[in-house]
Short mmCIF file of C-alpha atoms and ligand atoms in Angstrom, two decimals:
data_model
loop_
_atom_site.label_atom_id
_atom_site.label_comp_id
_atom_site.label_asym_id
_atom_site.label_seq_id
_atom_site.Cartn_x
_atom_site.Cartn_y
_atom_site.Cartn_z
CA MET A 1231 -46.83 -67.26 -38.87
CA ILE A 1232 -48.58 -69.88 -41.37
CA ASP A 1233 -49.24 -68.89 -44.59
CA ALA A 1234 -53.27 -69.96 -44.82
CA LEU A 1235 -55.68 -70.17 -41.95
CA ILE A 1236 -58.81 -72.05 -43.09
CA VAL A 1237 -61.73 -71.42 -40.89
CA GLY A 1238 -64.01 -74.09 -41.65
CA ALA A 1239 -63.88 -77.87 -42.99
CA GLY A 1240 -66.57 -78.24 -45.73
CA PRO A 1241 -66.06 -79.49 -49.00
CA SER A 1242 -65.01 -75.32 -49.82
CA GLY A 1243 -62.69 -75.23 -46.86
CA SER A 1244 -60.88 -78.74 -47.21
CA TYR A 1245 -60.64 -78.51 -50.77
CA LEU A 1246 -59.10 -75.33 -50.75
CA GLY A 1247 -56.63 -76.29 -48.16
CA HIS A 1248 -56.20 -79.24 -50.72
CA LEU A 1249 -54.94 -77.06 -53.72
CA LEU A 1250 -52.85 -74.68 -51.08
CA ALA A 1251 -50.71 -77.22 -49.85
CA GLU A 1252 -50.35 -79.13 -52.80
CA LYS A 1253 -49.07 -75.01 -54.06
CA GLY A 1254 -46.47 -75.85 -51.17
CA PHE A 1255 -48.27 -73.52 -48.65
CA SER A 1256 -48.35 -74.07 -45.25
CA VAL A 1257 -51.83 -74.29 -44.22
CA LYS A 1258 -53.85 -74.83 -41.30
CA ILE A 1259 -57.58 -75.83 -41.07
CA LEU A 1260 -59.94 -75.11 -38.22
CA GLU A 1261 -63.02 -77.54 -38.25
CA GLU A 1262 -64.90 -76.46 -34.77
CA HIS A 1263 -66.78 -80.18 -34.63
CA ARG A 1264 -65.86 -83.11 -33.46
CA GLU A 1265 -66.22 -84.78 -36.70
CA VAL A 1266 -65.69 -83.52 -39.93
CA GLY A 1267 -69.05 -84.46 -42.61
CA LYS A 1268 -71.18 -84.40 -39.23
CA PRO A 1269 -74.08 -82.95 -39.09
CA VAL A 1270 -75.08 -84.22 -42.55
CA GLU A 1271 -77.03 -81.10 -43.89
CA CYS A 1272 -77.29 -82.09 -47.38
CA THR A 1273 -79.15 -84.10 -49.75
CA GLY A 1274 -76.21 -85.41 -51.99
CA LEU A 1275 -76.89 -84.28 -55.58
CA VAL A 1276 -74.29 -83.37 -57.77
CA SER A 1277 -73.09 -83.33 -60.97
CA GLU A 1278 -70.02 -85.45 -62.07
CA ARG A 1279 -67.74 -82.22 -62.01
CA VAL A 1280 -67.38 -82.30 -58.67
CA PHE A 1281 -65.88 -85.69 -58.58
CA LYS A 1282 -63.37 -84.87 -61.32
CA MET A 1283 -62.39 -82.12 -58.72
CA ALA A 1284 -62.81 -84.58 -55.05
CA ARG A 1285 -61.00 -87.99 -55.19
CA SER A 1286 -64.22 -89.68 -52.96
CA ARG A 1287 -65.62 -93.40 -53.00
CA SER A 1288 -68.99 -91.96 -51.53
CA MET A 1289 -71.30 -92.23 -54.37
CA VAL A 1290 -74.57 -94.48 -53.50
CA ASN A 1291 -76.59 -93.83 -56.08
CA THR A 1292 -76.79 -91.90 -59.50
CA VAL A 1293 -80.10 -91.00 -60.88
CA SER A 1294 -80.59 -89.34 -64.82
CA GLY A 1295 -84.00 -87.96 -64.46
CA ALA A 1296 -86.29 -86.09 -62.46
CA ASN A 1297 -90.48 -86.39 -61.84
CA VAL A 1298 -91.64 -82.85 -61.15
CA PHE A 1299 -95.17 -82.69 -59.64
CA PHE A 1300 -97.28 -80.41 -60.17
CA PRO A 1301 -100.42 -78.36 -57.76
CA ASN A 1302 -103.05 -80.13 -60.38
CA GLY A 1303 -101.56 -83.58 -59.01
CA LYS A 1304 -99.82 -83.55 -62.68
CA SER A 1305 -96.40 -84.88 -63.28
CA ILE A 1306 -93.69 -84.66 -66.01
CA HIS A 1307 -90.59 -86.70 -66.54
CA ILE A 1308 -87.45 -85.07 -67.54
CA ALA A 1309 -84.60 -87.11 -68.47
CA LYS A 1310 -80.92 -86.08 -69.35
CA GLY A 1311 -78.01 -87.88 -71.00
CA GLU A 1312 -75.44 -88.04 -68.60
CA LYS A 1313 -75.56 -89.07 -64.84
CA THR A 1314 -76.07 -86.80 -61.75
CA ILE A 1315 -74.29 -88.76 -58.73
CA VAL A 1316 -75.91 -89.26 -55.31
CA MET A 1317 -73.27 -89.08 -52.84
CA ASP A 1318 -73.22 -90.11 -48.59
CA ARG A 1319 -72.45 -86.34 -47.84
CA ASP A 1320 -70.27 -87.33 -44.80
CA ARG A 1321 -68.16 -89.51 -46.40
CA PHE A 1322 -67.62 -87.03 -48.61
CA ASP A 1323 -65.91 -84.33 -46.63
CA LYS A 1324 -64.19 -86.45 -45.03
CA ASP A 1325 -63.08 -88.22 -48.16
CA VAL A 1326 -62.08 -83.90 -49.07
CA ALA A 1327 -60.62 -83.57 -45.75
CA ALA A 1328 -58.06 -86.26 -46.19
CA MET A 1329 -56.97 -84.82 -49.63
CA ALA A 1330 -56.05 -81.46 -48.04
CA ILE A 1331 -54.29 -83.36 -45.03
CA GLY A 1332 -52.83 -85.81 -47.98
CA SER A 1333 -51.30 -82.86 -49.54
CA GLY A 1334 -49.63 -81.93 -46.36
CA SER A 1335 -52.80 -79.51 -44.48
CA ASP A 1336 -52.42 -79.44 -40.54
CA PHE A 1337 -56.06 -80.07 -39.53
CA SER A 1338 -57.65 -79.61 -35.95
CA VAL A 1339 -61.22 -80.82 -35.05
CA HIS A 1340 -63.15 -79.85 -32.07
CA ALA A 1341 -61.22 -75.91 -32.77
CA LYS A 1342 -63.79 -73.69 -33.23
CA ALA A 1343 -62.92 -70.04 -34.42
CA ILE A 1344 -64.44 -67.00 -32.41
CA ASN A 1345 -62.81 -64.53 -33.60
CA VAL A 1346 -60.74 -62.93 -36.68
CA ARG A 1347 -58.78 -59.67 -37.01
CA THR A 1348 -56.86 -58.48 -39.48
CA SER A 1349 -53.87 -55.56 -39.06
CA THR A 1350 -51.30 -54.21 -41.96
CA ASP A 1351 -48.78 -57.71 -41.42
CA GLU A 1352 -51.23 -60.53 -40.44
CA SER A 1353 -54.53 -61.98 -39.83
CA LEU A 1354 -55.25 -63.22 -36.29
CA VAL A 1355 -58.09 -65.66 -35.27
CA THR A 1356 -58.66 -66.46 -32.09
CA TYR A 1357 -60.11 -70.48 -31.00
CA ARG A 1358 -60.84 -72.34 -29.32
CA GLU A 1359 -59.76 -76.11 -29.40
CA ASP A 1360 -60.97 -79.10 -26.75
CA GLY A 1361 -61.92 -76.30 -24.57
CA GLU A 1362 -58.74 -74.54 -24.75
CA LYS A 1363 -58.35 -70.94 -25.84
CA LYS A 1364 -55.91 -70.38 -28.59
CA GLU A 1365 -54.56 -68.09 -31.30
CA ILE A 1366 -52.87 -67.94 -34.50
CA SER A 1367 -51.16 -65.79 -37.33
CA ALA A 1368 -51.69 -66.50 -40.48
CA ARG A 1369 -50.85 -64.35 -44.01
CA VAL A 1370 -54.31 -64.95 -44.97
CA VAL A 1371 -56.96 -66.20 -43.73
CA ILE A 1372 -60.58 -67.91 -45.21
CA GLY A 1373 -63.88 -67.98 -44.12
CA ALA A 1374 -64.93 -71.57 -45.73
CA ASP A 1375 -67.35 -71.75 -42.43
CA GLY A 1376 -70.57 -71.87 -43.98
CA ILE A 1377 -74.01 -69.53 -43.83
CA ASN A 1378 -73.28 -68.21 -39.97
CA SER A 1379 -69.62 -67.31 -41.06
CA VAL A 1380 -67.73 -66.27 -38.05
CA VAL A 1381 -64.90 -64.86 -40.36
CA ARG A 1382 -68.06 -62.55 -42.25
CA ARG A 1383 -69.88 -61.70 -38.81
CA ASP A 1384 -66.16 -60.22 -38.00
CA LEU A 1385 -64.31 -58.91 -41.27
CA PHE A 1386 -67.57 -58.18 -43.74
CA SER A 1387 -70.23 -55.86 -42.84
CA SER A 1388 -72.82 -58.21 -44.91
CA ARG A 1389 -74.81 -60.60 -44.89
CA PRO A 1390 -76.46 -63.52 -47.69
CA GLY A 1391 -79.50 -61.26 -48.99
CA ARG A 1392 -81.78 -64.54 -49.37
CA VAL A 1393 -81.37 -68.03 -47.30
CA ILE A 1394 -83.75 -70.81 -47.53
CA SER A 1395 -84.90 -72.25 -44.85
CA CYS A 1396 -84.73 -76.09 -45.05
CA TYR A 1397 -85.96 -80.03 -43.27
CA GLN A 1398 -85.14 -82.96 -44.34
CA VAL A 1399 -85.70 -86.17 -43.26
CA ASP A 1400 -83.69 -90.08 -44.02
CA SER A 1401 -86.94 -92.08 -44.78
CA ALA A 1402 -86.83 -95.99 -44.82
CA ALA A 1403 -89.29 -95.57 -47.84
CA GLU A 1404 -87.63 -96.88 -50.60
CA LEU A 1405 -88.32 -95.26 -53.99
CA GLU A 1406 -89.23 -97.21 -56.37
CA ASP A 1407 -87.60 -95.39 -59.51
CA GLN A 1408 -83.94 -95.20 -58.19
CA ASP A 1409 -83.10 -93.24 -61.17
CA SER A 1410 -85.53 -90.02 -60.77
CA VAL A 1411 -85.47 -87.58 -58.12
CA ASN A 1412 -89.09 -86.28 -57.09
CA VAL A 1413 -89.49 -82.81 -57.22
CA TYR A 1414 -92.77 -81.21 -55.63
CA VAL A 1415 -94.15 -77.76 -56.22
CA GLY A 1416 -96.91 -75.71 -55.96
CA SER A 1417 -98.08 -73.54 -52.49
CA ASP A 1418 -98.92 -77.19 -50.98
CA SER A 1419 -95.07 -78.39 -51.01
CA SER A 1420 -93.26 -75.02 -50.44
CA SER A 1421 -93.27 -71.40 -50.19
CA GLY A 1422 -91.05 -69.91 -52.91
CA PHE A 1423 -88.47 -72.80 -53.69
CA PHE A 1424 -89.89 -76.98 -53.75
CA GLY A 1425 -89.60 -79.87 -52.02
CA TRP A 1426 -88.01 -83.29 -53.05
CA ALA A 1427 -87.61 -86.86 -52.73
CA THR A 1428 -83.95 -88.08 -53.92
CA PRO A 1429 -83.60 -92.23 -54.15
CA SER A 1430 -80.27 -93.32 -52.22
CA GLY A 1431 -80.96 -96.71 -52.23
CA LYS A 1432 -82.62 -98.44 -49.41
CA ILE A 1433 -82.97 -95.19 -47.97
CA THR A 1434 -84.35 -91.52 -49.59
CA ARG A 1435 -83.79 -88.42 -48.09
CA ILE A 1436 -87.01 -86.05 -48.19
CA GLY A 1437 -87.57 -82.66 -47.96
CA VAL A 1438 -88.43 -78.77 -48.29
CA GLY A 1439 -87.15 -75.96 -48.91
CA SER A 1440 -88.65 -72.32 -47.80
CA TYR A 1441 -88.26 -69.23 -48.34
CA HIS A 1442 -91.21 -67.20 -46.42
CA SER A 1443 -92.32 -69.79 -43.81
CA PRO A 1444 -90.99 -72.75 -42.00
CA ALA A 1445 -90.32 -75.59 -44.10
CA TYR A 1446 -91.57 -78.22 -41.79
CA LYS A 1447 -95.32 -77.59 -42.76
CA TYR A 1448 -94.61 -78.74 -46.02
CA PHE A 1449 -92.52 -81.37 -44.87
CA LEU A 1450 -95.53 -82.73 -43.01
CA ARG A 1451 -97.72 -82.40 -46.55
CA ILE A 1452 -94.81 -84.25 -48.57
CA ASN A 1453 -93.73 -87.07 -46.00
CA LYS A 1454 -97.50 -88.06 -46.19
CA LYS A 1455 -97.05 -89.69 -49.05
CA PHE A 1456 -93.77 -91.67 -47.50
CA GLY A 1457 -94.76 -92.36 -43.70
CA LYS A 1458 -94.34 -90.97 -40.57
CA ASP A 1459 -92.52 -94.31 -38.59
CA LYS A 1460 -90.54 -94.64 -41.59
CA ILE A 1461 -88.06 -91.62 -40.28
CA LEU A 1462 -85.06 -92.55 -39.64
CA GLY A 1463 -83.18 -89.37 -38.77
CA ILE A 1464 -83.94 -85.19 -39.05
CA ASN A 1465 -81.36 -83.04 -40.84
CA GLY A 1466 -81.95 -79.70 -42.09
CA GLY A 1467 -80.13 -76.53 -42.43
CA SER A 1468 -79.92 -73.14 -44.07
CA ILE A 1469 -78.78 -72.36 -47.80
CA PRO A 1470 -77.72 -69.01 -48.32
CA VAL A 1471 -79.16 -67.94 -52.36
CA LYS A 1472 -77.70 -64.40 -53.04
CA TYR A 1473 -73.93 -63.90 -52.87
CA LEU A 1474 -72.27 -60.87 -51.60
CA LYS A 1475 -71.65 -57.83 -52.94
CA ARG A 1476 -67.85 -58.20 -51.88
CA THR A 1477 -65.82 -61.58 -50.94
CA TYR A 1478 -62.61 -60.02 -50.65
CA THR A 1479 -60.84 -57.68 -48.26
CA ASP A 1480 -57.54 -57.27 -46.86
CA ARG A 1481 -55.92 -60.43 -46.01
CA ALA A 1482 -59.23 -62.89 -46.29
CA LEU A 1483 -61.43 -64.19 -48.52
CA LEU A 1484 -65.08 -65.64 -48.32
CA VAL A 1485 -65.49 -69.27 -50.42
CA GLY A 1486 -68.75 -71.59 -50.69
CA ASP A 1487 -71.99 -71.02 -48.34
CA ALA A 1488 -69.35 -68.35 -46.11
CA ALA A 1489 -69.98 -66.07 -49.20
CA GLY A 1490 -73.47 -67.41 -50.62
CA ILE A 1491 -72.07 -68.90 -53.66
CA VAL A 1492 -74.77 -71.53 -54.21
CA LYS A 1493 -77.40 -72.04 -57.52
CA PRO A 1494 -80.50 -70.01 -56.46
CA LEU A 1495 -82.50 -72.20 -58.39
CA SER A 1496 -81.33 -75.47 -56.81
CA GLY A 1497 -79.97 -74.30 -53.30
CA GLY A 1498 -76.83 -76.69 -54.69
CA GLY A 1499 -73.60 -75.00 -53.41
CA ILE A 1500 -71.36 -77.86 -53.44
CA TYR A 1501 -69.81 -77.24 -56.80
CA THR A 1502 -70.09 -73.94 -57.16
CA GLY A 1503 -68.41 -73.77 -53.28
CA MET A 1504 -65.17 -75.82 -54.83
CA VAL A 1505 -64.89 -73.83 -58.01
CA SER A 1506 -65.36 -70.71 -55.73
CA SER A 1507 -62.03 -72.59 -53.75
CA THR A 1508 -60.24 -73.12 -57.34
CA HIS A 1509 -60.41 -69.44 -57.66
CA ALA A 1510 -59.32 -68.62 -54.71
CA ALA A 1511 -56.43 -70.47 -54.26
CA SER A 1512 -54.85 -68.86 -57.61
CA ALA A 1513 -55.78 -65.52 -55.93
CA ILE A 1514 -53.80 -66.50 -52.91
CA GLU A 1515 -50.44 -67.89 -54.85
CA SER A 1516 -50.75 -64.66 -56.82
CA ALA A 1517 -50.81 -62.44 -53.58
CA PHE A 1518 -47.98 -64.38 -52.66
CA ASP A 1519 -46.27 -63.81 -55.34
CA ALA A 1520 -46.12 -59.97 -55.24
CA GLU A 1521 -45.81 -60.06 -51.64
CA ASP A 1522 -49.22 -57.55 -51.37
CA PHE A 1523 -52.02 -59.53 -49.61
CA SER A 1524 -54.31 -55.78 -49.87
CA ALA A 1525 -57.93 -55.76 -51.01
CA ARG A 1526 -57.06 -54.49 -53.97
CA LYS A 1527 -54.88 -57.59 -55.09
CA LEU A 1528 -57.43 -59.64 -53.79
CA SER A 1529 -60.11 -58.74 -56.29
CA SER A 1530 -58.87 -60.83 -58.17
CA TYR A 1531 -60.64 -63.60 -56.52
CA GLN A 1532 -64.02 -62.09 -57.05
CA LYS A 1533 -63.40 -61.32 -60.75
CA GLU A 1534 -62.38 -65.17 -61.55
CA TRP A 1535 -65.16 -66.30 -59.55
CA LYS A 1536 -67.83 -64.22 -61.41
CA ARG A 1537 -66.03 -64.78 -64.29
CA GLU A 1538 -67.12 -68.51 -64.17
CA LEU A 1539 -70.21 -68.66 -61.81
CA GLY A 1540 -71.84 -64.67 -61.50
CA ARG A 1541 -73.90 -64.84 -65.04
CA GLU A 1542 -75.08 -68.29 -64.34
CA LEU A 1543 -75.99 -66.96 -60.41
CA TRP A 1544 -77.57 -63.63 -61.59
CA PHE A 1545 -79.40 -65.39 -64.25
CA ASP A 1546 -80.89 -68.01 -61.80
CA GLY A 1547 -81.16 -65.33 -59.00
CA VAL A 1548 -83.59 -63.66 -60.91
CA VAL A 1549 -85.54 -67.10 -62.63
CA HIS A 1550 -86.12 -67.84 -58.67
CA LYS A 1551 -87.37 -64.78 -58.00
CA ILE A 1552 -90.12 -64.96 -60.69
CA PHE A 1553 -90.92 -68.46 -59.94
CA GLY A 1554 -90.88 -67.74 -56.56
CA GLY A 1555 -93.78 -65.92 -56.13
CA ILE A 1556 -96.51 -67.75 -58.66
CA SER A 1557 -99.48 -69.15 -58.18
CA ASP A 1558 -100.54 -72.61 -58.46
CA ARG A 1559 -102.89 -71.18 -61.15
CA LYS A 1560 -99.74 -70.51 -63.24
CA PHE A 1561 -97.80 -73.69 -62.11
CA ASN A 1562 -100.45 -75.85 -63.86
CA ALA A 1563 -100.29 -73.43 -66.69
CA LEU A 1564 -96.57 -73.89 -66.73
CA TYR A 1565 -97.47 -78.08 -67.02
CA ASP A 1566 -100.04 -77.29 -69.86
CA VAL A 1567 -96.77 -76.01 -71.33
CA LEU A 1568 -93.49 -77.53 -70.19
CA SER A 1569 -95.64 -81.19 -70.81
CA LYS A 1570 -95.47 -80.86 -74.78
CA PRO A 1571 -93.12 -83.37 -76.18
CA GLU A 1572 -91.44 -80.75 -77.73
CA SER A 1573 -90.99 -78.68 -74.58
CA ILE A 1574 -89.67 -82.00 -72.72
CA ASP A 1575 -87.02 -82.70 -76.08
CA ILE A 1576 -85.95 -79.24 -75.48
CA ILE A 1577 -85.52 -79.34 -71.38
CA ASN A 1578 -84.01 -83.12 -72.27
CA GLY A 1579 -80.87 -81.81 -74.96
CA SER A 1580 -80.08 -78.88 -72.60
CA GLY A 1581 -80.58 -79.80 -68.78
CA ASP A 1582 -77.57 -79.20 -66.49
CA ILE A 1583 -77.49 -79.35 -62.98
CA ASP A 1584 -74.62 -77.11 -62.15
CA TYR A 1585 -76.11 -74.48 -65.25
CA PRO A 1586 -79.67 -74.47 -65.60
CA SER A 1587 -79.61 -71.19 -67.37
CA LYS A 1588 -79.27 -73.46 -70.41
CA VAL A 1589 -82.50 -74.85 -70.42
CA VAL A 1590 -84.35 -71.37 -69.98
CA VAL A 1591 -81.82 -69.99 -72.93
CA SER A 1592 -82.72 -72.98 -74.97
CA LEU A 1593 -86.32 -72.79 -74.34
CA PHE A 1594 -86.36 -69.36 -75.50
CA LEU A 1595 -83.76 -70.02 -78.59
CA LYS A 1596 -86.01 -72.81 -80.02
CA ARG A 1597 -89.92 -71.61 -78.73
CA PRO A 1598 -89.19 -68.01 -77.73
CA GLY A 1599 -93.32 -67.38 -77.42
CA LEU A 1600 -93.39 -70.05 -74.92
CA VAL A 1601 -90.38 -68.02 -72.47
CA SER A 1602 -92.24 -65.14 -72.69
CA ARG A 1603 -95.54 -66.88 -71.77
CA MET A 1604 -93.38 -68.10 -69.17
CA LEU A 1605 -91.84 -64.98 -67.93
CA LEU A 1606 -94.90 -63.34 -67.98
CA MET A 1607 -96.76 -65.86 -65.37
CA ARG A 1608 -97.00 -63.89 -62.03
C1 FAD B 2874 -80.78 -79.70 -46.45
C2 FAD B 2874 -79.66 -79.37 -47.34
C3 FAD B 2874 -79.75 -79.87 -48.49
C4 FAD B 2874 -78.36 -79.91 -49.59
N1 FAD B 2874 -78.67 -80.24 -51.36
C5 FAD B 2874 -77.63 -80.20 -51.42
C6 FAD B 2874 -77.48 -81.19 -52.60
O1 FAD B 2874 -77.97 -82.15 -53.01
N2 FAD B 2874 -76.31 -80.86 -53.52
C7 FAD B 2874 -75.46 -79.53 -53.45
O2 FAD B 2874 -75.24 -78.94 -54.07
N3 FAD B 2874 -75.40 -78.82 -52.38
C8 FAD B 2874 -77.13 -78.96 -50.94
N4 FAD B 2874 -76.61 -78.53 -50.71
C9 FAD B 2874 -76.03 -77.07 -49.62
C10 FAD B 2874 -74.76 -77.64 -49.57
O3 FAD B 2874 -75.21 -78.18 -48.17
C11 FAD B 2874 -73.91 -76.14 -48.71
O4 FAD B 2874 -73.99 -75.30 -50.25
C12 FAD B 2874 -72.24 -76.82 -49.09
O5 FAD B 2874 -72.30 -77.37 -47.89
C13 FAD B 2874 -71.77 -75.61 -48.83
O6 FAD B 2874 -70.24 -76.24 -48.56
P1 FAD B 2874 -68.82 -74.92 -47.91
O7 FAD B 2874 -68.06 -75.85 -47.55
O8 FAD B 2874 -68.71 -73.71 -48.56
O9 FAD B 2874 -70.07 -74.59 -46.43
P2 FAD B 2874 -70.52 -75.79 -45.12
O10 FAD B 2874 -70.44 -77.19 -45.72
O11 FAD B 2874 -71.55 -75.41 -44.32
O12 FAD B 2874 -69.13 -76.38 -44.20
C14 FAD B 2874 -68.71 -75.01 -43.56
C15 FAD B 2874 -67.72 -75.75 -42.43
O13 FAD B 2874 -67.37 -74.76 -41.30
C16 FAD B 2874 -67.37 -75.39 -40.12
N5 FAD B 2874 -67.48 -73.97 -39.13
C17 FAD B 2874 -68.36 -73.21 -39.27
N6 FAD B 2874 -68.56 -71.90 -38.44
C18 FAD B 2874 -67.03 -72.71 -37.67
C19 FAD B 2874 -65.87 -71.53 -37.02
N7 FAD B 2874 -66.60 -71.03 -36.32
N8 FAD B 2874 -64.91 -72.62 -36.35
C20 FAD B 2874 -64.74 -73.49 -37.18
N9 FAD B 2874 -65.49 -74.17 -38.29
C21 FAD B 2874 -66.50 -73.99 -38.55
C22 FAD B 2874 -68.82 -76.23 -40.04
O14 FAD B 2874 -68.86 -76.36 -39.39
C23 FAD B 2874 -68.99 -77.10 -41.26
O15 FAD B 2874 -68.03 -77.75 -41.50
C24 FAD B 2874 -77.75 -78.90 -49.77
C25 FAD B 2874 -77.89 -77.79 -47.91
C26 FAD B 2874 -78.91 -78.27 -47.00
C27 FAD B 2874 -79.29 -77.26 -45.92
#
């Protein structure tokens, strides 16, 4: 029996494999696809914090600002001190998987978990590797298998409460401003989320997330600015933006997207997923120390990831709900408020891609009247 079986070799699963193997545990990682990192379903925007956790050479650009386009056709430009990294997500996933293997994890591609169960003594995973059905027993199993997690389906009785569907393309329309992401808000661009164009060198990643209706129709509108004939590839996917009430059970944990540990305002889940893996590694180590793999013992995982991220994710969720429902008229009123130099200064001084609540809190502390008006908008 191995110590830990991780289902899924995205950033959360591979990083957890690396951390556990470094601690000396025997680890196996199963990845259903033939190739780690493919298909890409990501824009690749992350903070430098992510590159402090992962050793990766996947950076293709950096940006330090955003142009936010409102329904009235006007835009505001915000900029911040530190850089946000635009990376090649395929390469990033391969680099993190290589870290896991380098630390001693056993790794199988084209190995899809199809059934997971636990008993008092073990976790048992049935999987299909290169078409052959196999079974493996582990002391603990970790679901790092993304939004449609099999571990979650078989061992947890819940699903992420809110899911954003996305449509994205790689386009040959090169953005002149390589230092800013374009963000599009309002009913022409999305329903309950936003559209984007991210400069990635010669290529631009153009996409839309949508909560209430298919993202494709909004994408068509945004892409008019860039041209249909420039599309190099289509990708997309769904983002769970509400974490599960419970992310642990007897002999099992869920990390990253499988648990819905994603920032609701931006849909970014790489940083939060890797942070959840850090806490999963600590909880698993302390379960081995105590020889206790009960849900009670593993609950420290949830306590710790929530201590680091819970308040931010909860707050972002509330703001996302409020702004997800506002009308174009209110968005334009928001533009009037946010385009003032005093507001821009506050946003520039406190913007943080991983902790967006800092902006709202700073605006509230420095201009309480403004935030009350924003929150009352519906
Ligand atoms: C269009 C789009 C743009 C995005 N842009 C960004 C961004 O710019 N920045 C950011 O931080 N986040 C972004 N995200 C979110 C981000 O991609 C996810 O939050 C992140 O990938 C979560 O990592 P993970 O390891 O938890 O899950 P995943 O990356 O989903 O990895 C899960 C892995 O498990 C494998 N798997 C699934 N089922 C099985 C099975 N049964 N057996 C074996 N293997 C299995 C999958 O093949 C996959 O490799 C974006 C998402 C979308 C859809």
